[in-house]
Amino acid sequence: MNCFRYKIEHDWGFAPNPFHGTLTLATCKGDIRGCKELRNGDWIVGFGSKSMGNLGKMIYCMRVDEMMSFDQYYKDPRFQCKKPIKNGSLVQMYGDNVYHTDKSEKPKRKFIQDECAHSHDDWSFYQEHYDRDTKCDKVLLSNTFYYFGDHCIDIPDEFSYIRLGDTDMRGNMKYTDLKGKDKEIQAFIDWLSNNYELGIHGDPCNWKEFNLPKLDIYED
């Protein structure tokens, strides 16, 4: 069992996308999505960062329950709800089901990028995001997840080996330091499951910029 950990610089509900009952990592973090050692049953933990003012706090934790290609994700009836609607609710706007194969005779690019949160502000194509996202043709899915968002939590000191802090490099993932330490990883997961229910516990951290009213915005 592996436990991949990394720092999140922005949290808009796009990467990861925790909505509609399945947490998905379909964009960004190609180093994790494309890791040859990644298996179903591994865990991924996203921590806060200085840029969001929540360094060291856990934003989400997911077990990898399923993996599929962009095309499989795009066509799967379960995840049509994750295709973005640019004039919809915030949940709809930040849908992450955005990449699929270009079937044209002379495609300009291998994948089509639908208008989404990784487009420019005017919804035009964004090359830098495209290059990073399509580095790996793999989507990670979890029905076993804890998403805390702006209610991100501290991890007890006894599990400090899971935590990422100031000395860990920004943007990079860690997992090799916990290889072969299944008991330690499981102890952390047991603590998490004994203290928190599965699912969503907060809004995406950056949604505070929208000055939302204190309402239940979730569709589920």
PDB file of C-alpha atoms in Angstrom:
ATOM      1  CA  MET A   1       0.000   0.000   0.000  1.00  0.00           C
ATOM      2  CA  ASN A   2       1.285   3.442  -0.946  1.00  0.00           C
ATOM      3  CA  CYS A   3       0.381   6.809   0.534  1.00  0.00           C
ATOM      4  CA  PHE A   4       1.014   9.700  -1.863  1.00  0.00           C
ATOM      5  CA  ARG A   5       1.090  13.171  -0.289  1.00  0.00           C
ATOM      6  CA  TYR A   6       1.425  16.613  -1.823  1.00  0.00           C
ATOM      7  CA  LYS A   7       0.693  20.294  -1.216  1.00  0.00           C
ATOM      8  CA  ILE A   8      -2.255  22.004  -2.882  1.00  0.00           C
ATOM      9  CA  GLU A   9      -1.658  25.570  -4.064  1.00  0.00           C
ATOM     10  CA  HIS A  10      -5.264  26.221  -5.139  1.00  0.00           C
ATOM     11  CA  ASP A  11      -8.471  24.463  -4.158  1.00  0.00           C
ATOM     12  CA  TRP A  12     -11.480  25.366  -6.325  1.00  0.00           C
ATOM     13  CA  GLY A  13     -13.208  21.976  -6.320  1.00  0.00           C
ATOM     14  CA  PHE A  14     -11.614  21.114  -9.671  1.00  0.00           C
ATOM     15  CA  ALA A  15      -8.530  19.075  -8.740  1.00  0.00           C
ATOM     16  CA  PRO A  16      -9.645  17.224  -6.773  1.00  0.00           C
ATOM     17  CA  ASN A  17     -13.349  17.348  -7.598  1.00  0.00           C
ATOM     18  CA  PRO A  18     -15.294  15.921  -4.616  1.00  0.00           C
ATOM     19  CA  PHE A  19     -18.852  16.294  -5.901  1.00  0.00           C
ATOM     20  CA  HIS A  20     -21.666  13.932  -6.941  1.00  0.00           C
ATOM     21  CA  GLY A  21     -20.594  11.183  -4.566  1.00  0.00           C
ATOM     22  CA  THR A  22     -17.235  10.416  -6.176  1.00  0.00           C
ATOM     23  CA  LEU A  23     -13.998  12.275  -5.620  1.00  0.00           C
ATOM     24  CA  THR A  24     -12.013  12.474  -8.846  1.00  0.00           C
ATOM     25  CA  LEU A  25      -8.491  13.548  -9.703  1.00  0.00           C
ATOM     26  CA  ALA A  26      -8.645  14.068 -13.458  1.00  0.00           C
ATOM     27  CA  THR A  27      -6.341  17.049 -13.938  1.00  0.00           C
ATOM     28  CA  CYS A  28      -3.037  18.286 -12.482  1.00  0.00           C
ATOM     29  CA  LYS A  29      -0.758  15.930 -10.492  1.00  0.00           C
ATOM     30  CA  GLY A  30       0.358  13.900 -13.501  1.00  0.00           C
ATOM     31  CA  ASP A  31       3.253  12.622 -11.402  1.00  0.00           C
ATOM     32  CA  ILE A  32       0.764  10.853  -9.148  1.00  0.00           C
ATOM     33  CA  ARG A  33      -1.797   9.868 -11.799  1.00  0.00           C
ATOM     34  CA  GLY A  34       0.973   8.487 -13.977  1.00  0.00           C
ATOM     35  CA  CYS A  35       3.089   6.852 -11.308  1.00  0.00           C
ATOM     36  CA  LYS A  36       3.905   3.265 -12.316  1.00  0.00           C
ATOM     37  CA  GLU A  37       3.635   2.154  -8.687  1.00  0.00           C
ATOM     38  CA  LEU A  38       0.120   3.520  -8.201  1.00  0.00           C
ATOM     39  CA  ARG A  39      -2.458   0.790  -7.532  1.00  0.00           C
ATOM     40  CA  ASN A  40      -6.102   0.544  -6.542  1.00  0.00           C
ATOM     41  CA  GLY A  41      -6.175   0.603  -2.771  1.00  0.00           C
ATOM     42  CA  ASP A  42      -3.418   3.203  -2.458  1.00  0.00           C
ATOM     43  CA  TRP A  43      -4.138   6.453  -0.635  1.00  0.00           C
ATOM     44  CA  ILE A  44      -3.616  10.068  -1.697  1.00  0.00           C
ATOM     45  CA  VAL A  45      -3.529  12.945   0.780  1.00  0.00           C
ATOM     46  CA  GLY A  46      -3.634  16.616  -0.190  1.00  0.00           C
ATOM     47  CA  PHE A  47      -2.283  19.175   2.281  1.00  0.00           C
ATOM     48  CA  GLY A  48      -2.579  22.929   2.495  1.00  0.00           C
ATOM     49  CA  SER A  49       0.117  25.416   1.564  1.00  0.00           C
ATOM     50  CA  LYS A  50       1.479  28.854   2.431  1.00  0.00           C
ATOM     51  CA  SER A  51      -0.316  30.353  -0.551  1.00  0.00           C
ATOM     52  CA  MET A  52      -3.689  29.337   0.930  1.00  0.00           C
ATOM     53  CA  GLY A  53      -2.726  30.070   4.528  1.00  0.00           C
ATOM     54  CA  ASN A  54      -3.306  26.494   5.710  1.00  0.00           C
ATOM     55  CA  LEU A  55       0.137  24.900   5.571  1.00  0.00           C
ATOM     56  CA  GLY A  56       0.257  21.486   7.228  1.00  0.00           C
ATOM     57  CA  LYS A  57      -3.506  20.996   7.389  1.00  0.00           C
ATOM     58  CA  MET A  58      -5.167  18.121   5.531  1.00  0.00           C
ATOM     59  CA  ILE A  59      -7.562  19.184   2.777  1.00  0.00           C
ATOM     60  CA  TYR A  60      -8.531  15.721   1.582  1.00  0.00           C
ATOM     61  CA  CYS A  61      -7.715  12.039   1.732  1.00  0.00           C
ATOM     62  CA  MET A  62      -8.841   9.512  -0.882  1.00  0.00           C
ATOM     63  CA  ARG A  63      -8.440   5.805  -1.490  1.00  0.00           C
ATOM     64  CA  VAL A  64      -7.897   5.012  -5.166  1.00  0.00           C
ATOM     65  CA  ASP A  65     -10.873   2.779  -5.959  1.00  0.00           C
ATOM     66  CA  GLU A  66     -10.854   2.973  -9.754  1.00  0.00           C
ATOM     67  CA  MET A  67      -8.689   4.239 -12.607  1.00  0.00           C
ATOM     68  CA  MET A  68      -9.706   4.993 -16.186  1.00  0.00           C
ATOM     69  CA  SER A  69      -8.623   6.884 -19.291  1.00  0.00           C
ATOM     70  CA  PHE A  70      -9.902  10.346 -20.254  1.00  0.00           C
ATOM     71  CA  ASP A  71     -12.158   8.829 -22.919  1.00  0.00           C
ATOM     72  CA  GLN A  72     -13.595   6.250 -20.527  1.00  0.00           C
ATOM     73  CA  TYR A  73     -14.315   8.963 -17.989  1.00  0.00           C
ATOM     74  CA  TYR A  74     -15.804  11.270 -20.617  1.00  0.00           C
ATOM     75  CA  LYS A  75     -18.207   8.615 -21.899  1.00  0.00           C
ATOM     76  CA  ASP A  76     -19.157   6.958 -18.599  1.00  0.00           C
ATOM     77  CA  PRO A  77     -22.864   7.621 -17.811  1.00  0.00           C
ATOM     78  CA  ARG A  78     -22.018   7.973 -14.114  1.00  0.00           C
ATOM     79  CA  PHE A  79     -19.907  11.048 -14.701  1.00  0.00           C
ATOM     80  CA  GLN A  80     -21.832  13.138 -17.213  1.00  0.00           C
ATOM     81  CA  CYS A  81     -22.719  15.272 -14.184  1.00  0.00           C
ATOM     82  CA  LYS A  82     -19.035  16.166 -13.876  1.00  0.00           C
ATOM     83  CA  LYS A  83     -18.870  17.888 -17.264  1.00  0.00           C
ATOM     84  CA  PRO A  84     -18.606  21.630 -16.632  1.00  0.00           C
ATOM     85  CA  ILE A  85     -21.452  24.090 -17.240  1.00  0.00           C
ATOM     86  CA  LYS A  86     -19.885  27.531 -17.378  1.00  0.00           C
ATOM     87  CA  ASN A  87     -23.057  29.421 -16.406  1.00  0.00           C
ATOM     88  CA  GLY A  88     -24.178  26.849 -13.844  1.00  0.00           C
ATOM     89  CA  SER A  89     -23.692  26.582 -10.090  1.00  0.00           C
ATOM     90  CA  LEU A  90     -20.171  26.514  -8.667  1.00  0.00           C
ATOM     91  CA  VAL A  91     -20.395  22.734  -8.443  1.00  0.00           C
ATOM     92  CA  GLN A  92     -21.242  22.620 -12.166  1.00  0.00           C
ATOM     93  CA  MET A  93     -18.700  25.256 -13.208  1.00  0.00           C
ATOM     94  CA  TYR A  94     -15.849  23.298 -11.674  1.00  0.00           C
ATOM     95  CA  GLY A  95     -16.664  19.970 -13.296  1.00  0.00           C
ATOM     96  CA  ASP A  96     -13.449  18.143 -14.206  1.00  0.00           C
ATOM     97  CA  ASN A  97     -14.677  15.800 -16.966  1.00  0.00           C
ATOM     98  CA  VAL A  98     -13.115  17.892 -19.725  1.00  0.00           C
ATOM     99  CA  TYR A  99     -10.663  15.848 -21.834  1.00  0.00           C
ATOM    100  CA  HIS A 100     -11.430  13.437 -24.668  1.00  0.00           C
ATOM    101  CA  THR A 101      -9.818  12.196 -27.850  1.00  0.00           C
ATOM    102  CA  ASP A 102      -9.849  14.339 -30.966  1.00  0.00           C
ATOM    103  CA  LYS A 103     -11.276  12.072 -33.699  1.00  0.00           C
ATOM    104  CA  SER A 104     -10.789  14.533 -36.557  1.00  0.00           C
ATOM    105  CA  GLU A 105      -8.728  13.474 -39.568  1.00  0.00           C
ATOM    106  CA  LYS A 106      -5.929  15.918 -38.773  1.00  0.00           C
ATOM    107  CA  PRO A 107      -6.187  16.737 -35.085  1.00  0.00           C
ATOM    108  CA  LYS A 108      -4.272  19.749 -33.819  1.00  0.00           C
ATOM    109  CA  ARG A 109      -3.881  18.052 -30.455  1.00  0.00           C
ATOM    110  CA  LYS A 110      -4.245  14.523 -29.132  1.00  0.00           C
ATOM    111  CA  PHE A 111      -7.033  15.569 -26.752  1.00  0.00           C
ATOM    112  CA  ILE A 112      -9.799  18.116 -26.885  1.00  0.00           C
ATOM    113  CA  GLN A 113     -10.035  20.369 -23.832  1.00  0.00           C
ATOM    114  CA  ASP A 114     -13.628  21.441 -23.202  1.00  0.00           C
ATOM    115  CA  GLU A 115     -14.273  24.902 -21.776  1.00  0.00           C
ATOM    116  CA  CYS A 116     -13.522  24.520 -18.089  1.00  0.00           C
ATOM    117  CA  ALA A 117     -11.729  25.856 -15.037  1.00  0.00           C
ATOM    118  CA  HIS A 118      -8.414  25.204 -16.807  1.00  0.00           C
ATOM    119  CA  SER A 119      -9.336  27.434 -19.732  1.00  0.00           C
ATOM    120  CA  HIS A 120      -8.406  31.128 -19.779  1.00  0.00           C
ATOM    121  CA  ASP A 121     -10.782  33.582 -18.095  1.00  0.00           C
ATOM    122  CA  ASP A 122     -12.532  34.063 -21.455  1.00  0.00           C
ATOM    123  CA  TRP A 123     -12.897  30.233 -21.731  1.00  0.00           C
ATOM    124  CA  SER A 124     -10.326  30.002 -24.536  1.00  0.00           C
ATOM    125  CA  PHE A 125      -7.764  27.220 -24.747  1.00  0.00           C
ATOM    126  CA  TYR A 126      -4.987  27.307 -22.137  1.00  0.00           C
ATOM    127  CA  GLN A 127      -1.851  25.551 -23.393  1.00  0.00           C
ATOM    128  CA  GLU A 128       0.029  25.408 -20.076  1.00  0.00           C
ATOM    129  CA  HIS A 129      -2.824  23.702 -18.236  1.00  0.00           C
ATOM    130  CA  TYR A 130      -3.391  21.378 -21.204  1.00  0.00           C
ATOM    131  CA  ASP A 131       0.241  20.254 -21.256  1.00  0.00           C
ATOM    132  CA  ARG A 132       0.256  19.555 -17.519  1.00  0.00           C
ATOM    133  CA  ASP A 133      -3.123  17.801 -17.441  1.00  0.00           C
ATOM    134  CA  THR A 134      -2.572  15.562 -20.476  1.00  0.00           C
ATOM    135  CA  LYS A 135       0.876  14.483 -19.387  1.00  0.00           C
ATOM    136  CA  CYS A 136      -0.946  11.401 -18.140  1.00  0.00           C
ATOM    137  CA  ASP A 137      -4.090   9.886 -19.684  1.00  0.00           C
ATOM    138  CA  LYS A 138      -5.498   8.632 -16.408  1.00  0.00           C
ATOM    139  CA  VAL A 139      -8.312   9.648 -14.069  1.00  0.00           C
ATOM    140  CA  LEU A 140      -8.357   8.518 -10.440  1.00  0.00           C
ATOM    141  CA  LEU A 141     -11.712   7.898  -8.751  1.00  0.00           C
ATOM    142  CA  SER A 142     -12.686   7.326  -5.146  1.00  0.00           C
ATOM    143  CA  ASN A 143     -15.881   6.513  -3.307  1.00  0.00           C
ATOM    144  CA  THR A 144     -13.857   6.235  -0.105  1.00  0.00           C
ATOM    145  CA  PHE A 145     -12.793   9.790   0.603  1.00  0.00           C
ATOM    146  CA  TYR A 146     -12.726  12.572   3.164  1.00  0.00           C
ATOM    147  CA  TYR A 147     -12.840  16.073   1.719  1.00  0.00           C
ATOM    148  CA  PHE A 148     -12.439  18.875   4.278  1.00  0.00           C
ATOM    149  CA  GLY A 149     -11.746  21.869   2.042  1.00  0.00           C
ATOM    150  CA  ASP A 150     -12.017  25.103   4.031  1.00  0.00           C
ATOM    151  CA  HIS A 151     -12.617  22.993   7.159  1.00  0.00           C
ATOM    152  CA  CYS A 152      -9.211  21.376   6.717  1.00  0.00           C
ATOM    153  CA  ILE A 153      -7.923  19.614   9.791  1.00  0.00           C
ATOM    154  CA  ASP A 154      -4.736  19.119  11.787  1.00  0.00           C
ATOM    155  CA  ILE A 155      -3.286  15.638  12.020  1.00  0.00           C
ATOM    156  CA  PRO A 156      -2.283  14.433  15.510  1.00  0.00           C
ATOM    157  CA  ASP A 157       1.447  14.427  16.185  1.00  0.00           C
ATOM    158  CA  GLU A 158       1.455  10.640  16.397  1.00  0.00           C
ATOM    159  CA  PHE A 159       0.879  10.633  12.635  1.00  0.00           C
ATOM    160  CA  SER A 160       3.477  13.295  11.854  1.00  0.00           C
ATOM    161  CA  TYR A 161       5.013  10.909   9.320  1.00  0.00           C
ATOM    162  CA  ILE A 162       1.982  11.555   7.083  1.00  0.00           C
ATOM    163  CA  ARG A 163       2.043  15.347   7.364  1.00  0.00           C
ATOM    164  CA  LEU A 164       3.751  17.690   4.897  1.00  0.00           C
ATOM    165  CA  GLY A 165       5.123  20.953   6.222  1.00  0.00           C
ATOM    166  CA  ASP A 166       7.271  23.938   5.385  1.00  0.00           C
ATOM    167  CA  THR A 167      10.408  21.947   4.643  1.00  0.00           C
ATOM    168  CA  ASP A 168       8.706  19.753   2.023  1.00  0.00           C
ATOM    169  CA  MET A 169       9.109  21.094  -1.480  1.00  0.00           C
ATOM    170  CA  ARG A 170       6.144  22.897  -2.998  1.00  0.00           C
ATOM    171  CA  GLY A 171       4.211  20.922  -5.596  1.00  0.00           C
ATOM    172  CA  ASN A 172       6.234  17.720  -5.228  1.00  0.00           C
ATOM    173  CA  MET A 173       4.718  14.466  -4.076  1.00  0.00           C
ATOM    174  CA  LYS A 174       6.109  12.137  -1.409  1.00  0.00           C
ATOM    175  CA  TYR A 175       5.457   8.444  -1.035  1.00  0.00           C
ATOM    176  CA  THR A 176       8.716   6.480  -1.113  1.00  0.00           C
ATOM    177  CA  ASP A 177       9.437   7.353   2.539  1.00  0.00           C
ATOM    178  CA  LEU A 178       6.417   5.240   3.537  1.00  0.00           C
ATOM    179  CA  LYS A 179       7.023   2.274   1.252  1.00  0.00           C
ATOM    180  CA  GLY A 180       6.691  -0.948   3.202  1.00  0.00           C
ATOM    181  CA  LYS A 181       5.078   0.842   6.142  1.00  0.00           C
ATOM    182  CA  ASP A 182       1.567  -0.487   5.674  1.00  0.00           C
ATOM    183  CA  LYS A 183       0.910  -0.645   9.429  1.00  0.00           C
ATOM    184  CA  GLU A 184       1.718   3.044   9.862  1.00  0.00           C
ATOM    185  CA  ILE A 185      -0.455   4.036   6.908  1.00  0.00           C
ATOM    186  CA  GLN A 186      -3.323   1.857   8.148  1.00  0.00           C
ATOM    187  CA  ALA A 187      -3.053   3.327  11.643  1.00  0.00           C
ATOM    188  CA  PHE A 188      -3.570   6.795  10.178  1.00  0.00           C
ATOM    189  CA  ILE A 189      -6.530   5.627   8.070  1.00  0.00           C
ATOM    190  CA  ASP A 190      -8.072   3.927  11.102  1.00  0.00           C
ATOM    191  CA  TRP A 191      -7.805   7.171  13.088  1.00  0.00           C
ATOM    192  CA  LEU A 192      -9.411   9.093  10.221  1.00  0.00           C
ATOM    193  CA  SER A 193     -12.296   6.638   9.792  1.00  0.00           C
ATOM    194  CA  ASN A 194     -12.929   6.467  13.531  1.00  0.00           C
ATOM    195  CA  ASN A 195     -13.222  10.240  13.837  1.00  0.00           C
ATOM    196  CA  TYR A 196     -14.811  11.413  10.579  1.00  0.00           C
ATOM    197  CA  GLU A 197     -17.532  10.244   8.236  1.00  0.00           C
ATOM    198  CA  LEU A 198     -16.821   9.667   4.574  1.00  0.00           C
ATOM    199  CA  GLY A 199     -17.709  12.462   2.178  1.00  0.00           C
ATOM    200  CA  ILE A 200     -17.643  16.265   2.076  1.00  0.00           C
ATOM    201  CA  HIS A 201     -17.008  18.286   5.224  1.00  0.00           C
ATOM    202  CA  GLY A 202     -16.425  21.750   3.757  1.00  0.00           C
ATOM    203  CA  ASP A 203     -16.391  24.009   0.707  1.00  0.00           C
ATOM    204  CA  PRO A 204     -13.318  24.252  -1.538  1.00  0.00           C
ATOM    205  CA  CYS A 205     -10.833  26.583   0.138  1.00  0.00           C
ATOM    206  CA  ASN A 206     -10.803  29.200  -2.626  1.00  0.00           C
ATOM    207  CA  TRP A 207     -14.594  29.514  -2.782  1.00  0.00           C
ATOM    208  CA  LYS A 208     -14.291  32.075   0.012  1.00  0.00           C
ATOM    209  CA  GLU A 209     -13.336  34.517  -2.747  1.00  0.00           C
ATOM    210  CA  PHE A 210     -16.941  34.348  -3.995  1.00  0.00           C
ATOM    211  CA  ASN A 211     -18.289  35.661  -0.654  1.00  0.00           C
ATOM    212  CA  LEU A 212     -20.923  32.930  -0.568  1.00  0.00           C
ATOM    213  CA  PRO A 213     -23.883  33.191   1.823  1.00  0.00           C
ATOM    214  CA  LYS A 214     -24.093  30.607   4.569  1.00  0.00           C
ATOM    215  CA  LEU A 215     -26.311  28.193   2.643  1.00  0.00           C
ATOM    216  CA  ASP A 216     -26.260  24.539   1.727  1.00  0.00           C
ATOM    217  CA  ILE A 217     -24.968  24.745  -1.845  1.00  0.00           C
ATOM    218  CA  TYR A 218     -24.547  21.059  -2.508  1.00  0.00           C
ATOM    219  CA  GLU A 219     -26.828  19.261  -4.909  1.00  0.00           C
ATOM    220  CA  ASP A 220     -26.536  15.802  -3.356  1.00  0.00           C
TER     221      ASP A 220
END
